Amino acid sequence: SGTEILNPNPPRMYGLYNDTLRAYYELYLPPDAREQIRFSTAILNQKGEVKRGSKIEFSPDDTDSLGLRHGMRVLPILIQEDLTAYPAGTYTLFGQFSIGDRTEVRVRGGTFSVAWEMRSWETSRRSMLAEARVLLEDEAYEQFKDKNRAEQEKMLAALWKSLDPDPATGVNEAFEEFLSRLDYVNNHYSDYQMGIFTDRGLIYMKYGKPDEIIVDVIPMNRETTSDAIAQVVDRFHPVVYSTHGTRPEISKPTTSMNIVPDKRRVGVVGEGGNVAYPYELWVYNDNGRPLLPRDKAAAPDIGLRFIFIDREGYGSYKLEVSSSLLDQN
């Protein structure tokens, strides 16, 4: 005997938009076979536990056949399994054919995944990885990258459940705040990449909206740049904007880069872009509003301060220095 399996769902992903598993088998029998035939299935989770099993018994005389192929009688079998009660995760389908009291063949039908959240179906892999990069430590993130979409959903769902500040409500306030921040940074801090991957975006995701943002332009000499950075450790340190010092040209990005000159910078130094560094000093009077326990480290006496400098003048701000021990470059 032998089998042939067709997979109408190549990604093998089920759940929200497809809650029925279908598998097609063909059983090849000798033309004169008359013994009772049994076909059974078992669906196992990753722990090897059987979540569901089914059995079908029939006689070749009572079934339709596809005729003869290679001298064997071909018996088609289509199974359908309702997956609506299955939690998100990865499962494996097994099948077994028996004729009379003999087991003729065992078949590993393959692994499939079940996912129920809309974003698991509609969100790009890149966006899911961006969320995980903010939420997970390095080792956990590396594990996350290798998982399929259903396992990623399961992992993130467990994390958000642990972060829910009030499980008695119907809304996870921490997750809603995360989505609000994510929407903001992707709309305001994207440059060469999604806003969540930028330095400003990452800090905003961690600590929320700053209590104050000081935006200005520093003439490009070591003296005044140092003054601005000194504000990170001394809130009362003045920045004196001198007009002397070196003024090297700042190279423009290639035309293939889909970015434009920073408007604040153009307004101060003109299109030539050869005078100053734009910078932003973010001030958190205390510790901001961290979403994750690991980011709730005690803030220094001056609160949290981050200075971002756009050294090219085209809106790509990099974290230069930070008062946070967690976020120092």
Coordinates of N, CA and C in Angstrom, one line a residue, residues 83-280:
L83 N -10.8 23.3 13.8 CA -9.7 23.8 14.7 C -10.2 24.9 15.6
T84 N -11.4 25.2 15.6 CA -11.9 26.4 16.4 C -11.6 26.3 17.9
A85 N -11.4 25.1 18.4 CA -11.1 25.0 19.9 C -9.6 24.9 20.1
Y86 N -8.8 25.0 19.1 CA -7.4 24.9 19.3 C -6.7 26.2 19.6
P87 N -6.0 26.3 20.7 CA -5.3 27.6 21.0 C -4.1 27.8 20.0
A88 N -3.6 29.0 19.9 CA -2.5 29.4 19.0 C -1.3 28.5 19.3
G89 N -0.7 28.0 18.3 CA 0.5 27.1 18.5 C 0.8 26.3 17.2
T90 N 1.6 25.3 17.4 CA 2.1 24.5 16.3 C 1.6 23.0 16.6
Y91 N 1.1 22.4 15.6 CA 0.6 21.0 15.8 C 1.1 20.1 14.6
T92 N 1.0 18.8 14.8 CA 1.4 17.8 13.8 C 0.2 16.8 13.6
L93 N 0.0 16.6 12.3 CA -1.1 15.6 11.9 C -0.4 14.3 11.6
F94 N -1.0 13.2 12.1 CA -0.5 11.9 11.8 C -1.7 11.1 11.3
G95 N -1.5 10.1 10.4 CA -2.5 9.3 9.9 C -2.1 7.8 9.9
Q96 N -3.0 6.9 10.0 CA -2.6 5.5 10.0 C -3.7 4.7 9.3
F97 N -3.2 3.8 8.4 CA -4.1 2.9 7.7 C -3.9 1.5 8.2
S98 N -5.1 0.8 8.4 CA -5.0 -0.6 8.8 C -6.0 -1.4 7.9
I99 N -5.6 -2.6 7.5 CA -6.4 -3.5 6.8 C -6.5 -4.8 7.6
G100 N -7.8 -5.1 7.9 CA -7.9 -6.3 8.8 C -7.3 -6.0 10.1
D101 N -6.5 -6.8 10.6 CA -5.8 -6.6 11.9 C -4.4 -6.2 11.7
R102 N -4.0 -5.7 10.5 CA -2.6 -5.3 10.2 C -2.6 -3.8 9.9
T103 N -1.6 -3.2 10.5 CA -1.3 -1.8 10.3 C -0.4 -1.8 9.0
E104 N -0.9 -1.2 8.0 CA -0.2 -1.2 6.7 C 0.8 0.0 6.6
V105 N 0.4 1.2 7.1 CA 1.2 2.3 6.9 C 0.9 3.4 7.9
R106 N 1.9 4.1 8.5 CA 1.7 5.3 9.3 C 2.3 6.5 8.5
V107 N 1.6 7.6 8.5 CA 1.9 8.7 7.8 C 2.0 10.0 8.7
R108 N 3.1 10.7 8.6 CA 3.2 12.0 9.3 C 2.7 13.0 8.3
G109 N 1.5 13.5 8.5 CA 0.9 14.4 7.5 C 1.6 15.8 7.5
G110 N 2.4 16.1 8.4 CA 3.1 17.4 8.4 C 2.7 18.3 9.6
T111 N 3.4 19.3 9.8 CA 3.2 20.3 10.8 C 2.4 21.5 10.3
F112 N 1.5 22.0 11.1 CA 0.7 23.2 10.7 C 0.6 24.1 11.9
S113 N 0.3 25.3 11.7 CA 0.1 26.3 12.8 C -1.3 26.9 12.9
V114 N -1.6 27.3 14.1 CA -2.9 27.9 14.3 C -2.7 29.3 14.9
A115 N -3.3 30.3 14.3 CA -3.2 31.7 14.9 C -4.5 32.4 14.8
W116 N -4.9 33.1 15.9 CA -6.2 33.7 16.0 C -6.2 35.2 16.0
E117 N -5.1 35.9 16.2 CA -5.1 37.3 16.2 C -5.0 37.9 14.8
M118 N -5.8 38.9 14.5 CA -5.8 39.5 13.2 C -4.4 40.0 12.7
R119 N -3.7 40.5 13.7 CA -2.3 41.0 13.3 C -1.4 39.9 12.9
S120 N -1.6 38.7 13.4 CA -0.8 37.6 12.9 C -1.0 37.3 11.5
W121 N -2.2 37.6 10.9 CA -2.5 37.3 9.5 C -2.1 38.5 8.7
E122 N -2.3 39.7 9.2 CA -2.2 40.9 8.4 C -1.0 41.8 8.6
T123 N -0.2 41.5 9.7 CA 1.0 42.3 10.0 C 2.2 41.6 9.3
S124 N 3.1 42.4 8.8 CA 4.2 41.9 8.1 C 5.2 41.3 9.1
R125 N 6.0 40.4 8.7 CA 7.0 39.7 9.6 C 7.9 40.8 10.1
R126 N 8.3 41.8 9.3 CA 9.2 42.9 9.8 C 8.5 43.6 11.0
S127 N 7.2 43.9 10.9 CA 6.6 44.6 12.0 C 6.5 43.8 13.3
M128 N 6.3 42.5 13.1 CA 6.3 41.6 14.3 C 7.6 41.6 14.9
L129 N 8.7 41.5 14.1 CA 10.0 41.5 14.7 C 10.4 42.8 15.3
A130 N 9.8 43.9 14.8 CA 10.1 45.2 15.4 C 9.4 45.3 16.8
E131 N 8.2 44.8 16.9 CA 7.6 44.7 18.3 C 8.4 43.9 19.2
A132 N 8.8 42.7 18.8 CA 9.5 41.8 19.6 C 10.9 42.4 20.0
R133 N 11.5 43.2 19.1 CA 12.8 43.7 19.4 C 12.7 44.7 20.6
V134 N 11.6 45.4 20.7 CA 11.4 46.3 21.8 C 11.1 45.6 23.1
L135 N 10.4 44.5 23.0 CA 9.8 43.8 24.2 C 10.7 42.8 24.8
L136 N 11.6 42.1 24.0 CA 12.3 41.0 24.4 C 13.8 41.2 24.6
E137 N 14.4 40.5 25.6 CA 15.8 40.5 25.7 C 16.4 39.8 24.5
D138 N 17.7 40.0 24.4 CA 18.5 39.5 23.2 C 18.2 38.0 23.0
E139 N 18.4 37.2 24.0 CA 18.3 35.8 23.8 C 16.9 35.4 23.4
A140 N 15.9 36.0 24.1 CA 14.5 35.6 23.8 C 14.2 36.1 22.4
Y141 N 14.7 37.2 21.9 CA 14.5 37.7 20.6 C 15.0 36.8 19.5
E142 N 16.2 36.3 19.8 CA 16.8 35.3 18.8 C 15.9 34.1 18.7
Q143 N 15.3 33.6 19.8 CA 14.4 32.5 19.7 C 13.2 32.9 19.0
F144 N 12.7 34.1 19.2 CA 11.4 34.5 18.6 C 11.6 34.5 17.1
K145 N 12.7 35.0 16.6 CA 12.9 35.1 15.1 C 12.8 33.8 14.4
D146 N 13.1 32.7 15.1 CA 13.1 31.4 14.4 C 11.7 30.7 14.5
K147 N 10.8 31.3 15.2 CA 9.5 30.7 15.4 C 8.5 31.0 14.2
N148 N 7.5 30.2 14.0 CA 6.5 30.5 13.0 C 5.6 31.5 13.5
R149 N 4.7 32.0 12.7 CA 3.8 33.1 13.1 C 2.9 32.8 14.3
A150 N 2.4 31.5 14.3 CA 1.5 31.1 15.4 C 2.3 31.1 16.7
E151 N 3.5 30.6 16.7 CA 4.3 30.5 17.9 C 4.7 31.9 18.4
Q152 N 4.9 32.8 17.4 CA 5.2 34.2 17.8 C 4.0 34.8 18.4
E153 N 2.8 34.6 17.9 CA 1.6 35.1 18.5 C 1.5 34.6 19.9
K154 N 1.7 33.3 20.1 CA 1.6 32.7 21.4 C 2.5 33.3 22.4
M155 N 3.8 33.6 22.0 CA 4.8 34.1 22.8 C 4.5 35.6 23.2
L156 N 4.0 36.4 22.2 CA 3.7 37.8 22.5 C 2.5 37.9 23.4
A157 N 1.5 37.0 23.1 CA 0.3 37.0 23.9 C 0.6 36.7 25.4
A158 N 1.4 35.8 25.7 CA 1.8 35.5 27.1 C 2.5 36.7 27.7
L159 N 3.4 37.3 26.9 CA 4.1 38.5 27.5 C 3.1 39.6 27.8
W160 N 2.2 39.9 26.9 CA 1.3 41.0 27.1 C 0.3 40.7 28.3
K161 N 0.0 39.4 28.4 CA -0.8 39.1 29.6 C -0.1 39.3 30.9
S162 N 1.2 39.1 30.9 CA 1.9 39.3 32.1 C 2.1 40.8 32.4
L163 N 2.0 41.6 31.4 CA 2.2 43.1 31.5 C 0.9 43.8 31.8
D164 N -0.2 43.1 31.7 CA -1.5 43.8 31.8 C -1.7 44.4 33.3
P165 N -1.8 45.7 33.4 CA -1.8 46.3 34.7 C -3.1 46.0 35.5
D166 N -4.2 45.7 34.8 CA -5.5 45.4 35.4 C -6.2 44.3 34.6
P167 N -5.9 43.0 34.9 CA -6.5 41.9 34.2 C -8.1 41.9 34.3
A168 N -8.6 42.6 35.3 CA -10.1 42.5 35.5 C -10.8 43.3 34.4
T169 N -10.1 44.2 33.7 CA -10.8 45.0 32.7 C -10.7 44.2 31.3
G170 N -11.5 44.7 30.4 CA -11.6 44.0 29.1 C -10.5 44.5 28.1
V171 N -9.7 45.4 28.6 CA -8.6 46.0 27.7 C -7.3 45.9 28.4
N172 N -6.3 45.6 27.7 CA -4.9 45.6 28.2 C -4.3 46.9 28.0
E173 N -4.3 47.7 29.1 CA -3.9 49.1 28.9 C -2.4 49.3 28.5
A174 N -1.6 48.3 28.9 CA -0.2 48.4 28.5 C -0.1 48.1 27.0
F175 N -0.8 47.2 26.4 CA -0.8 46.9 25.0 C -1.3 48.1 24.2
E176 N -2.4 48.7 24.7 CA -3.0 49.9 24.0 C -2.0 51.0 24.0
E177 N -1.3 51.2 25.1 CA -0.3 52.3 25.1 C 0.9 52.0 24.2
F178 N 1.3 50.7 24.1 CA 2.3 50.3 23.2 C 1.9 50.6 21.7
L179 N 0.7 50.3 21.3 CA 0.2 50.5 20.0 C 0.2 52.0 19.7
S180 N -0.2 52.8 20.7 CA -0.3 54.3 20.5 C 1.1 54.8 20.3
R181 N 2.1 54.4 21.1 CA 3.5 54.8 20.9 C 4.0 54.4 19.5
L182 N 3.7 53.1 19.2 CA 4.2 52.6 17.9 C 3.7 53.4 16.7
D183 N 2.4 53.7 16.7 CA 1.9 54.6 15.7 C 2.6 55.9 15.6
Y184 N 2.8 56.5 16.8 CA 3.5 57.8 16.8 C 4.9 57.8 16.3
V185 N 5.7 56.8 16.7 CA 7.1 56.8 16.3 C 7.2 56.5 14.8
N186 N 6.4 55.6 14.3 CA 6.4 55.3 12.9 C 6.0 56.5 12.0
N187 N 5.2 57.4 12.5 CA 4.7 58.5 11.8 C 5.6 59.7 12.0
H188 N 6.4 59.8 13.0 CA 7.2 61.0 13.3 C 8.8 60.8 13.2
Y189 N 9.2 59.5 13.4 CA 10.7 59.3 13.5 C 11.2 58.4 12.4
S190 N 10.5 58.1 11.4 CA 11.0 57.2 10.4 C 12.0 58.0 9.5
D191 N 13.1 57.4 9.2 CA 14.1 58.1 8.2 C 14.5 57.0 7.2
Y192 N 15.6 56.4 7.3 CA 16.0 55.3 6.4 C 15.2 54.0 6.7
Q193 N 14.5 54.0 7.8 CA 13.9 52.8 8.3 C 12.6 53.1 9.1
M194 N 11.9 52.1 9.5 CA 10.7 52.4 10.4 C 11.1 53.1 11.6
G195 N 10.2 54.0 12.1 CA 10.5 54.8 13.3 C 10.9 54.0 14.5
I196 N 10.3 52.8 14.6 CA 10.5 52.0 15.8 C 12.0 51.5 15.9
F197 N 12.7 51.5 14.7 CA 14.1 51.0 14.7 C 15.1 52.2 14.9
T198 N 14.6 53.4 14.9 CA 15.5 54.5 15.1 C 15.8 54.8 16.5
D199 N 16.8 55.5 16.8 CA 17.2 55.8 18.2 C 16.1 56.6 19.0
R200 N 15.6 57.6 18.3 CA 14.5 58.3 19.0 C 13.3 57.5 19.2
G201 N 12.9 56.7 18.2 CA 11.8 55.8 18.3 C 11.9 54.8 19.4
L202 N 13.1 54.2 19.6 CA 13.3 53.2 20.6 C 13.1 53.9 22.0
I203 N 13.7 55.1 22.2 CA 13.6 55.7 23.5 C 12.1 56.1 23.8
Y204 N 11.4 56.6 22.7 CA 10.0 56.9 22.9 C 9.2 55.7 23.3
M205 N 9.5 54.6 22.6 CA 8.8 53.3 22.9 C 9.0 52.9 24.4
K206 N 10.2 53.1 24.9 CA 10.6 52.7 26.2 C 10.0 53.5 27.3
Y207 N 10.1 54.9 27.1 CA 9.8 55.8 28.2 C 8.6 56.7 27.9
G208 N 8.0 56.7 26.7 CA 6.9 57.5 26.4 C 7.3 58.9 26.0
K209 N 6.3 59.8 26.0 CA 6.6 61.2 25.6 C 7.5 61.9 26.6
P210 N 8.5 62.6 26.2 CA 9.4 63.3 27.1 C 8.6 64.5 27.8
D211 N 9.0 64.9 28.9 CA 8.5 66.1 29.6 C 8.9 67.3 28.8
E212 N 10.0 67.3 28.2 CA 10.5 68.5 27.5 C 11.4 68.0 26.3
I213 N 11.3 68.7 25.2 CA 12.2 68.4 24.1 C 12.8 69.8 23.7
I214 N 14.1 69.9 23.9 CA 14.9 71.1 23.5 C 15.4 70.9 22.1
V215 N 15.0 71.7 21.1 CA 15.4 71.5 19.7 C 16.2 72.7 19.3
D216 N 17.4 72.5 18.8 CA 18.2 73.6 18.4 C 19.3 73.1 17.4
V217 N 20.2 74.0 17.1 CA 21.2 73.7 16.1 C 22.5 74.2 16.7
I218 N 23.5 73.3 16.7 CA 24.8 73.6 17.3 C 25.8 73.9 16.3
P219 N 26.5 75.1 16.3 CA 27.6 75.4 15.3 C 28.6 74.3 15.5
M220 N 29.1 73.8 14.3 CA 29.9 72.6 14.3 C 31.4 72.9 14.8
N221 N 31.5 73.0 16.1 CA 32.9 72.9 16.6 C 32.8 72.2 17.9
R222 N 33.9 71.6 18.3 CA 34.0 70.7 19.5 C 33.5 71.4 20.7
E223 N 33.8 72.7 20.9 CA 33.4 73.4 22.1 C 31.9 73.4 22.4
T224 N 31.1 73.8 21.4 CA 29.7 74.0 21.6 C 29.0 72.6 21.6
T225 N 29.5 71.7 20.9 CA 28.9 70.3 20.9 C 29.1 69.8 22.3
S226 N 30.2 70.0 22.9 CA 30.5 69.5 24.3 C 29.5 70.2 25.3
D227 N 29.3 71.5 25.1 CA 28.3 72.2 25.9 C 27.0 71.5 25.9
A228 N 26.5 71.2 24.7 CA 25.2 70.6 24.6 C 25.1 69.2 25.3
I229 N 26.2 68.5 25.1 CA 26.2 67.1 25.7 C 26.3 67.2 27.2
A230 N 26.9 68.3 27.7 CA 27.0 68.5 29.2 C 25.7 68.6 29.8
Q231 N 24.7 69.1 29.0 CA 23.3 69.2 29.6 C 22.7 67.9 30.0
V232 N 23.2 66.8 29.4 CA 22.7 65.5 29.8 C 23.0 65.2 31.2
V233 N 24.1 65.6 31.8 CA 24.4 65.3 33.2 C 24.3 66.5 34.1
D234 N 24.0 67.7 33.5 CA 23.8 68.9 34.3 C 22.7 69.7 33.7
R235 N 21.5 69.7 34.3 CA 20.4 70.4 33.7 C 20.6 71.9 33.6
F236 N 21.5 72.4 34.4 CA 21.7 73.9 34.4 C 22.8 74.3 33.6
H237 N 23.5 73.4 32.9 CA 24.6 73.7 32.1 C 24.2 74.5 30.9
P238 N 24.7 75.7 30.7 CA 24.3 76.6 29.5 C 25.0 76.1 28.2
V239 N 24.3 76.4 27.1 CA 24.9 76.1 25.8 C 25.1 77.5 25.2
V240 N 26.3 77.9 24.9 CA 26.6 79.2 24.3 C 26.8 78.9 22.8
Y241 N 26.0 79.5 22.0 CA 26.1 79.2 20.5 C 27.1 80.2 19.9
S242 N 28.3 79.7 19.7 CA 29.3 80.5 19.1 C 29.2 80.5 17.6
T243 N 29.7 81.4 16.9 CA 29.7 81.4 15.5 C 31.0 81.2 14.8
H244 N 32.0 80.8 15.7 CA 33.3 80.4 15.1 C 33.5 78.9 15.2
G245 N 34.6 78.5 14.7 CA 34.9 77.1 14.7 C 34.9 76.5 13.3
T246 N 35.2 75.3 13.2 CA 35.3 74.7 11.8 C 34.0 74.5 11.2
R247 N 33.9 74.6 9.9 CA 32.6 74.4 9.2 C 32.8 73.5 8.0
P248 N 33.1 72.2 8.2 CA 33.3 71.3 7.1 C 32.0 71.1 6.4
E249 N 32.0 70.8 5.1 CA 30.8 70.5 4.3 C 30.2 69.2 4.8
I250 N 28.9 69.1 4.8 CA 28.2 67.9 5.2 C 27.7 67.3 3.9
S251 N 28.1 66.1 3.6 CA 27.7 65.4 2.4 C 26.2 65.1 2.4
K252 N 25.6 65.3 1.2 CA 24.2 65.0 1.0 C 24.1 63.5 0.7
P253 N 22.9 62.9 1.1 CA 22.7 61.5 0.8 C 22.5 61.3 -0.7
T254 N 22.6 60.1 -1.2 CA 22.4 59.9 -2.6 C 20.9 60.1 -2.9
T255 N 20.7 60.3 -4.2 CA 19.3 60.6 -4.6 C 18.3 59.5 -4.4
S256 N 18.9 58.2 -4.3 CA 18.0 57.1 -4.1 C 17.4 57.0 -2.7
M257 N 18.0 57.8 -1.7 CA 17.4 57.8 -0.4 C 16.2 58.6 -0.3
N258 N 15.1 58.1 0.2 CA 13.8 58.7 0.2 C 13.7 59.6 1.4
I259 N 14.5 60.6 1.6 CA 14.5 61.5 2.7 C 14.7 62.9 2.2
V260 N 14.3 63.9 3.1 CA 14.5 65.3 2.7 C 15.2 66.0 3.8
P261 N 15.9 67.2 3.5 CA 16.6 67.9 4.6 C 15.7 68.3 5.7
D262 N 16.2 68.2 7.0 CA 15.5 68.6 8.2 C 15.0 70.0 8.1
K263 N 13.7 70.3 8.2 CA 13.2 71.7 8.0 C 13.8 72.7 9.0
R264 N 14.0 72.2 10.3 CA 14.5 73.1 11.3 C 15.9 73.5 10.9
R265 N 16.7 72.6 10.4 CA 18.1 72.9 10.0 C 18.1 73.8 8.8
V266 N 17.3 73.6 7.8 CA 17.2 74.4 6.6 C 16.9 75.8 7.0
G267 N 15.9 76.0 8.0 CA 15.5 77.3 8.4 C 16.6 78.1 9.0
V268 N 17.6 77.4 9.6 CA 18.6 78.1 10.4 C 19.8 78.3 9.5
V269 N 20.2 77.3 8.8 CA 21.5 77.3 8.1 C 21.4 77.3 6.6
G270 N 20.2 77.2 6.0 CA 20.1 77.3 4.6 C 20.3 75.9 3.9
E271 N 20.0 75.8 2.6 CA 20.1 74.6 1.9 C 21.5 74.1 1.8
G272 N 22.5 74.9 1.9 CA 23.8 74.4 1.7 C 24.2 73.4 2.7
G273 N 23.7 73.5 3.9 CA 23.9 72.4 4.9 C 25.4 72.3 5.3
N274 N 26.1 73.4 5.5 CA 27.5 73.3 5.9 C 27.8 74.1 7.1
V275 N 26.8 74.3 8.0 CA 27.1 75.2 9.2 C 27.0 74.4 10.5
A276 N 25.9 73.7 10.7 CA 25.6 73.2 12.1 C 25.0 71.9 12.1
Y277 N 25.1 71.3 13.4 CA 24.4 70.1 13.7 C 23.0 70.4 14.3
P278 N 21.9 69.9 13.8 CA 20.7 69.9 14.5 C 20.7 68.9 15.7
Y279 N 20.1 69.2 16.8 CA 20.1 68.3 17.9 C 18.8 68.4 18.6
E280 N 18.4 67.3 19.3 CA 17.3 67.3 20.2 C 17.7 66.8 21.6

